[in-house]
mmCIF file of C-alpha atoms in Angstrom:
data_model
loop_
_atom_site.group_PDB
_atom_site.id
_atom_site.type_symbol
_atom_site.label_atom_id
_atom_site.label_comp_id
_atom_site.label_asym_id
_atom_site.label_seq_id
_atom_site.Cartn_x
_atom_site.Cartn_y
_atom_site.Cartn_z
ATOM 1 C CA MET A 1 -100.697 200.317 79.076
ATOM 2 C CA LYS A 2 -98.189 202.296 77.036
ATOM 3 C CA LYS A 3 -98.674 202.109 73.287
ATOM 4 C CA ALA A 4 -95.708 200.733 71.365
ATOM 5 C CA GLU A 5 -94.017 203.313 69.181
ATOM 6 C CA PRO A 6 -93.705 202.334 65.536
ATOM 7 C CA THR A 7 -90.224 202.105 64.083
ATOM 8 C CA THR A 8 -89.126 202.807 60.563
ATOM 9 C CA GLN A 9 -87.132 199.936 59.150
ATOM 10 C CA SER A 10 -85.250 199.937 55.848
ATOM 11 C CA GLN A 11 -84.578 196.999 53.546
ATOM 12 C CA ASP A 12 -81.223 196.286 55.195
ATOM 13 C CA GLY A 13 -82.882 196.040 58.605
ATOM 14 C CA ALA A 14 -81.892 199.495 59.879
ATOM 15 C CA VAL A 15 -84.321 201.343 62.131
ATOM 16 C CA SER A 16 -84.875 205.076 62.652
ATOM 17 C CA ALA A 17 -82.135 207.019 64.447
ATOM 18 C CA GLU A 18 -84.289 207.770 67.509
ATOM 19 C CA SER A 19 -85.374 204.161 67.777
ATOM 20 C CA ALA A 20 -81.792 202.998 67.190
ATOM 21 C CA THR A 21 -80.539 205.162 70.048
ATOM 22 C CA ARG A 22 -83.123 203.612 72.375
ATOM 23 C CA GLN A 23 -82.216 200.117 71.187
ATOM 24 C CA ILE A 24 -78.523 200.743 71.807
ATOM 25 C CA ASP A 25 -79.362 202.114 75.271
ATOM 26 C CA ALA A 26 -81.325 198.916 75.965
ATOM 27 C CA LYS A 27 -78.525 196.699 74.648
ATOM 28 C CA ILE A 28 -75.991 198.406 76.917
ATOM 29 C CA ALA A 29 -78.332 198.078 79.913
ATOM 30 C CA ALA A 30 -78.946 194.392 79.133
ATOM 31 C CA LEU A 31 -75.215 193.705 79.085
ATOM 32 C CA ALA A 32 -74.810 194.017 82.841
ATOM 33 C CA ASP A 33 -71.112 193.228 82.763
ATOM 34 C CA TRP A 34 -67.870 194.670 81.396
ATOM 35 C CA ARG A 35 -69.177 194.439 77.806
ATOM 36 C CA GLY A 36 -71.984 196.918 78.497
ATOM 37 C CA LYS A 37 -69.581 199.331 80.162
ATOM 38 C CA THR A 38 -67.106 198.974 77.309
ATOM 39 C CA LEU A 39 -69.763 199.493 74.642
ATOM 40 C CA ALA A 40 -71.041 202.561 76.521
ATOM 41 C CA THR A 41 -67.511 203.975 76.758
ATOM 42 C CA VAL A 42 -66.840 203.404 73.067
ATOM 43 C CA ARG A 43 -70.177 204.946 72.150
ATOM 44 C CA ALA A 44 -69.391 208.063 74.191
ATOM 45 C CA LEU A 45 -65.976 208.372 72.543
ATOM 46 C CA ILE A 46 -67.515 208.054 69.075
ATOM 47 C CA ARG A 47 -70.041 210.783 69.909
ATOM 48 C CA GLN A 48 -67.265 213.021 71.264
ATOM 49 C CA ALA A 49 -65.128 212.481 68.171
ATOM 50 C CA ASP A 50 -68.047 213.171 65.826
ATOM 51 C CA PRO A 51 -71.015 215.032 67.322
ATOM 52 C CA ASP A 52 -72.863 214.571 63.997
ATOM 53 C CA VAL A 53 -72.603 210.784 64.059
ATOM 54 C CA VAL A 54 -75.781 208.867 63.239
ATOM 55 C CA GLU A 55 -76.607 205.801 65.319
ATOM 56 C CA GLU A 56 -78.279 202.891 63.600
ATOM 57 C CA VAL A 57 -79.100 199.306 64.488
ATOM 58 C CA LYS A 58 -78.697 196.665 61.792
ATOM 59 C CA TRP A 59 -78.263 192.937 61.423
ATOM 60 C CA ARG A 60 -80.319 191.730 64.368
ATOM 61 C CA GLY A 61 -79.339 194.397 66.842
ATOM 62 C CA VAL A 62 -75.785 195.414 65.961
ATOM 63 C CA PRO A 63 -75.050 199.081 66.777
ATOM 64 C CA VAL A 64 -73.714 200.976 63.749
ATOM 65 C CA TRP A 65 -72.265 204.477 63.682
ATOM 66 C CA SER A 66 -72.349 206.402 60.408
ATOM 67 C CA HIS A 67 -71.503 209.784 58.939
ATOM 68 C CA ALA A 68 -71.802 210.047 55.148
ATOM 69 C CA GLY A 69 -71.338 206.273 55.157
ATOM 70 C CA MET A 70 -70.593 203.648 57.753
ATOM 71 C CA ILE A 71 -67.855 204.389 60.265
ATOM 72 C CA CYS A 72 -67.943 201.261 62.416
ATOM 73 C CA THR A 73 -70.076 198.610 64.075
ATOM 74 C CA GLY A 74 -70.053 197.617 67.753
ATOM 75 C CA GLU A 75 -70.586 193.901 68.127
ATOM 76 C CA THR A 76 -70.557 192.175 71.497
ATOM 77 C CA TYR A 77 -69.313 188.641 72.016
ATOM 78 C CA LYS A 78 -68.675 186.593 75.139
ATOM 79 C CA LEU A 79 -64.985 187.479 75.234
ATOM 80 C CA ALA A 80 -64.808 190.752 73.282
ATOM 81 C CA VAL A 81 -66.452 193.936 72.166
ATOM 82 C CA LYS A 82 -65.505 194.221 68.493
ATOM 83 C CA LEU A 83 -65.387 197.537 66.663
ATOM 84 C CA THR A 84 -65.290 196.825 62.949
ATOM 85 C CA PHE A 85 -64.384 199.764 60.733
ATOM 86 C CA ALA A 86 -65.972 199.459 57.293
ATOM 87 C CA LYS A 87 -63.017 201.125 55.534
ATOM 88 C CA GLY A 88 -60.402 200.381 58.160
ATOM 89 C CA ALA A 89 -57.710 199.260 55.725
ATOM 90 C CA ALA A 90 -57.686 202.788 54.273
ATOM 91 C CA LEU A 91 -57.298 204.489 57.668
ATOM 92 C CA PRO A 92 -54.059 205.535 59.332
ATOM 93 C CA ASP A 93 -53.535 203.650 62.597
ATOM 94 C CA PRO A 94 -50.277 204.960 64.075
ATOM 95 C CA ALA A 95 -51.250 203.766 67.575
ATOM 96 C CA GLY A 96 -51.810 200.201 66.320
ATOM 97 C CA LEU A 97 -55.378 199.898 67.599
ATOM 98 C CA PHE A 98 -56.434 197.473 64.878
ATOM 99 C CA ASN A 99 -55.826 193.963 66.170
ATOM 100 C CA ALA A 100 -58.384 191.857 64.260
ATOM 101 C CA SER A 101 -59.585 191.303 60.683
ATOM 102 C CA LEU A 102 -56.173 192.333 59.452
ATOM 103 C CA ASP A 103 -56.175 190.030 56.424
ATOM 104 C CA GLY A 104 -58.965 191.742 54.491
ATOM 105 C CA SER A 105 -58.474 194.438 51.908
ATOM 106 C CA THR A 106 -61.232 196.703 53.260
ATOM 107 C CA ARG A 107 -62.264 196.209 56.895
ATOM 108 C CA ARG A 108 -60.229 196.312 60.075
ATOM 109 C CA ALA A 109 -61.372 195.660 63.625
ATOM 110 C CA ILE A 110 -60.434 196.339 67.216
ATOM 111 C CA ASP A 111 -61.177 193.577 69.707
ATOM 112 C CA LEU A 112 -61.568 194.994 73.208
ATOM 113 C CA HIS A 113 -61.266 192.422 75.978
ATOM 114 C CA GLU A 114 -62.265 192.532 79.634
ATOM 115 C CA GLY A 115 -59.895 194.657 81.685
ATOM 116 C CA ALA A 116 -57.948 195.891 78.665
ATOM 117 C CA HIS A 117 -57.141 199.576 78.452
ATOM 118 C CA PHE A 118 -57.029 201.348 75.127
ATOM 119 C CA ASP A 119 -55.847 204.713 73.898
ATOM 120 C CA THR A 120 -58.988 206.862 73.863
ATOM 121 C CA ALA A 121 -57.287 209.704 71.986
ATOM 122 C CA ALA A 122 -56.156 207.271 69.285
ATOM 123 C CA LEU A 123 -59.680 205.848 68.994
ATOM 124 C CA LYS A 124 -61.119 209.340 68.568
ATOM 125 C CA ALA A 125 -58.487 210.069 65.904
ATOM 126 C CA LEU A 126 -59.470 206.870 64.104
ATOM 127 C CA ILE A 127 -63.156 207.888 64.194
ATOM 128 C CA ARG A 128 -62.304 211.331 62.812
ATOM 129 C CA ALA A 129 -60.180 209.761 60.072
ATOM 130 C CA ALA A 130 -63.079 207.484 59.104
ATOM 131 C CA VAL A 131 -65.430 210.478 58.915
ATOM 132 C CA ALA A 132 -62.895 212.405 56.820
ATOM 133 C CA LEU A 133 -62.574 209.441 54.454
ATOM 134 C CA ASN A 134 -66.367 209.242 54.118
ATOM 135 C CA THR A 135 -66.808 212.974 53.525
ATOM 136 C CA THR A 136 -63.869 213.652 51.217
ATOM 137 C CA PRO A 137 -65.060 213.934 47.615
ATOM 138 C CA LYS A 138 -63.804 211.108 45.451
ATOM 139 C CA PRO A 139 -61.618 212.218 42.543
ATOM 140 C CA LYS A 140 -63.418 212.064 39.227
ATOM 141 C CA ARG A 141 -62.105 209.563 36.747
ATOM 142 C CA THR A 142 -60.946 210.973 33.492
ATOM 143 C CA PRO A 143 -61.788 208.943 30.414
ATOM 144 C CA THR A 144 -58.817 207.360 28.707
#
C-alpha cells in the first residue's frame, strides 16, 4: 500500500504547489467531458503565457493561478468553465474576452461553453497583462 503524501495547507485552504498540480491533474481527469478538455487547454495556455505561474488549489478544489498575486481561478460548472480574473476590471481586453461578472469594480470573468472557440492569443495577452499588473510596483503615496 502506497503511503499518502502529506500536503501543506494554509489558512485560506491553499495546498502546496506540487500537491496543487496533482490535484488539478486529477480534477481534469475526473471531468471526462468537454469541461476537462477546456480546463486542460486553458491551463496549458496560462503556463505558456507565464512559465513562472504558480498553481494552487483553494476553496474546496478550485484551481488558482498566481504570479506575485492571483491571476485567475478556473471553476467548472455544468454549463461553463469560468475563468475569473481577480483584477480583471483593471486589465485591457481589446478582444472582448470578458463576458461575465462585468458589473463589479474589480473582477471580470470569461465563461467558456461547450463547443465555443476562443482567441488563444488574446487569452495569453490577458494572462500577461494580469502578471504585469501584479508585478508592477505601486506608486508611493505622497503625504498631503
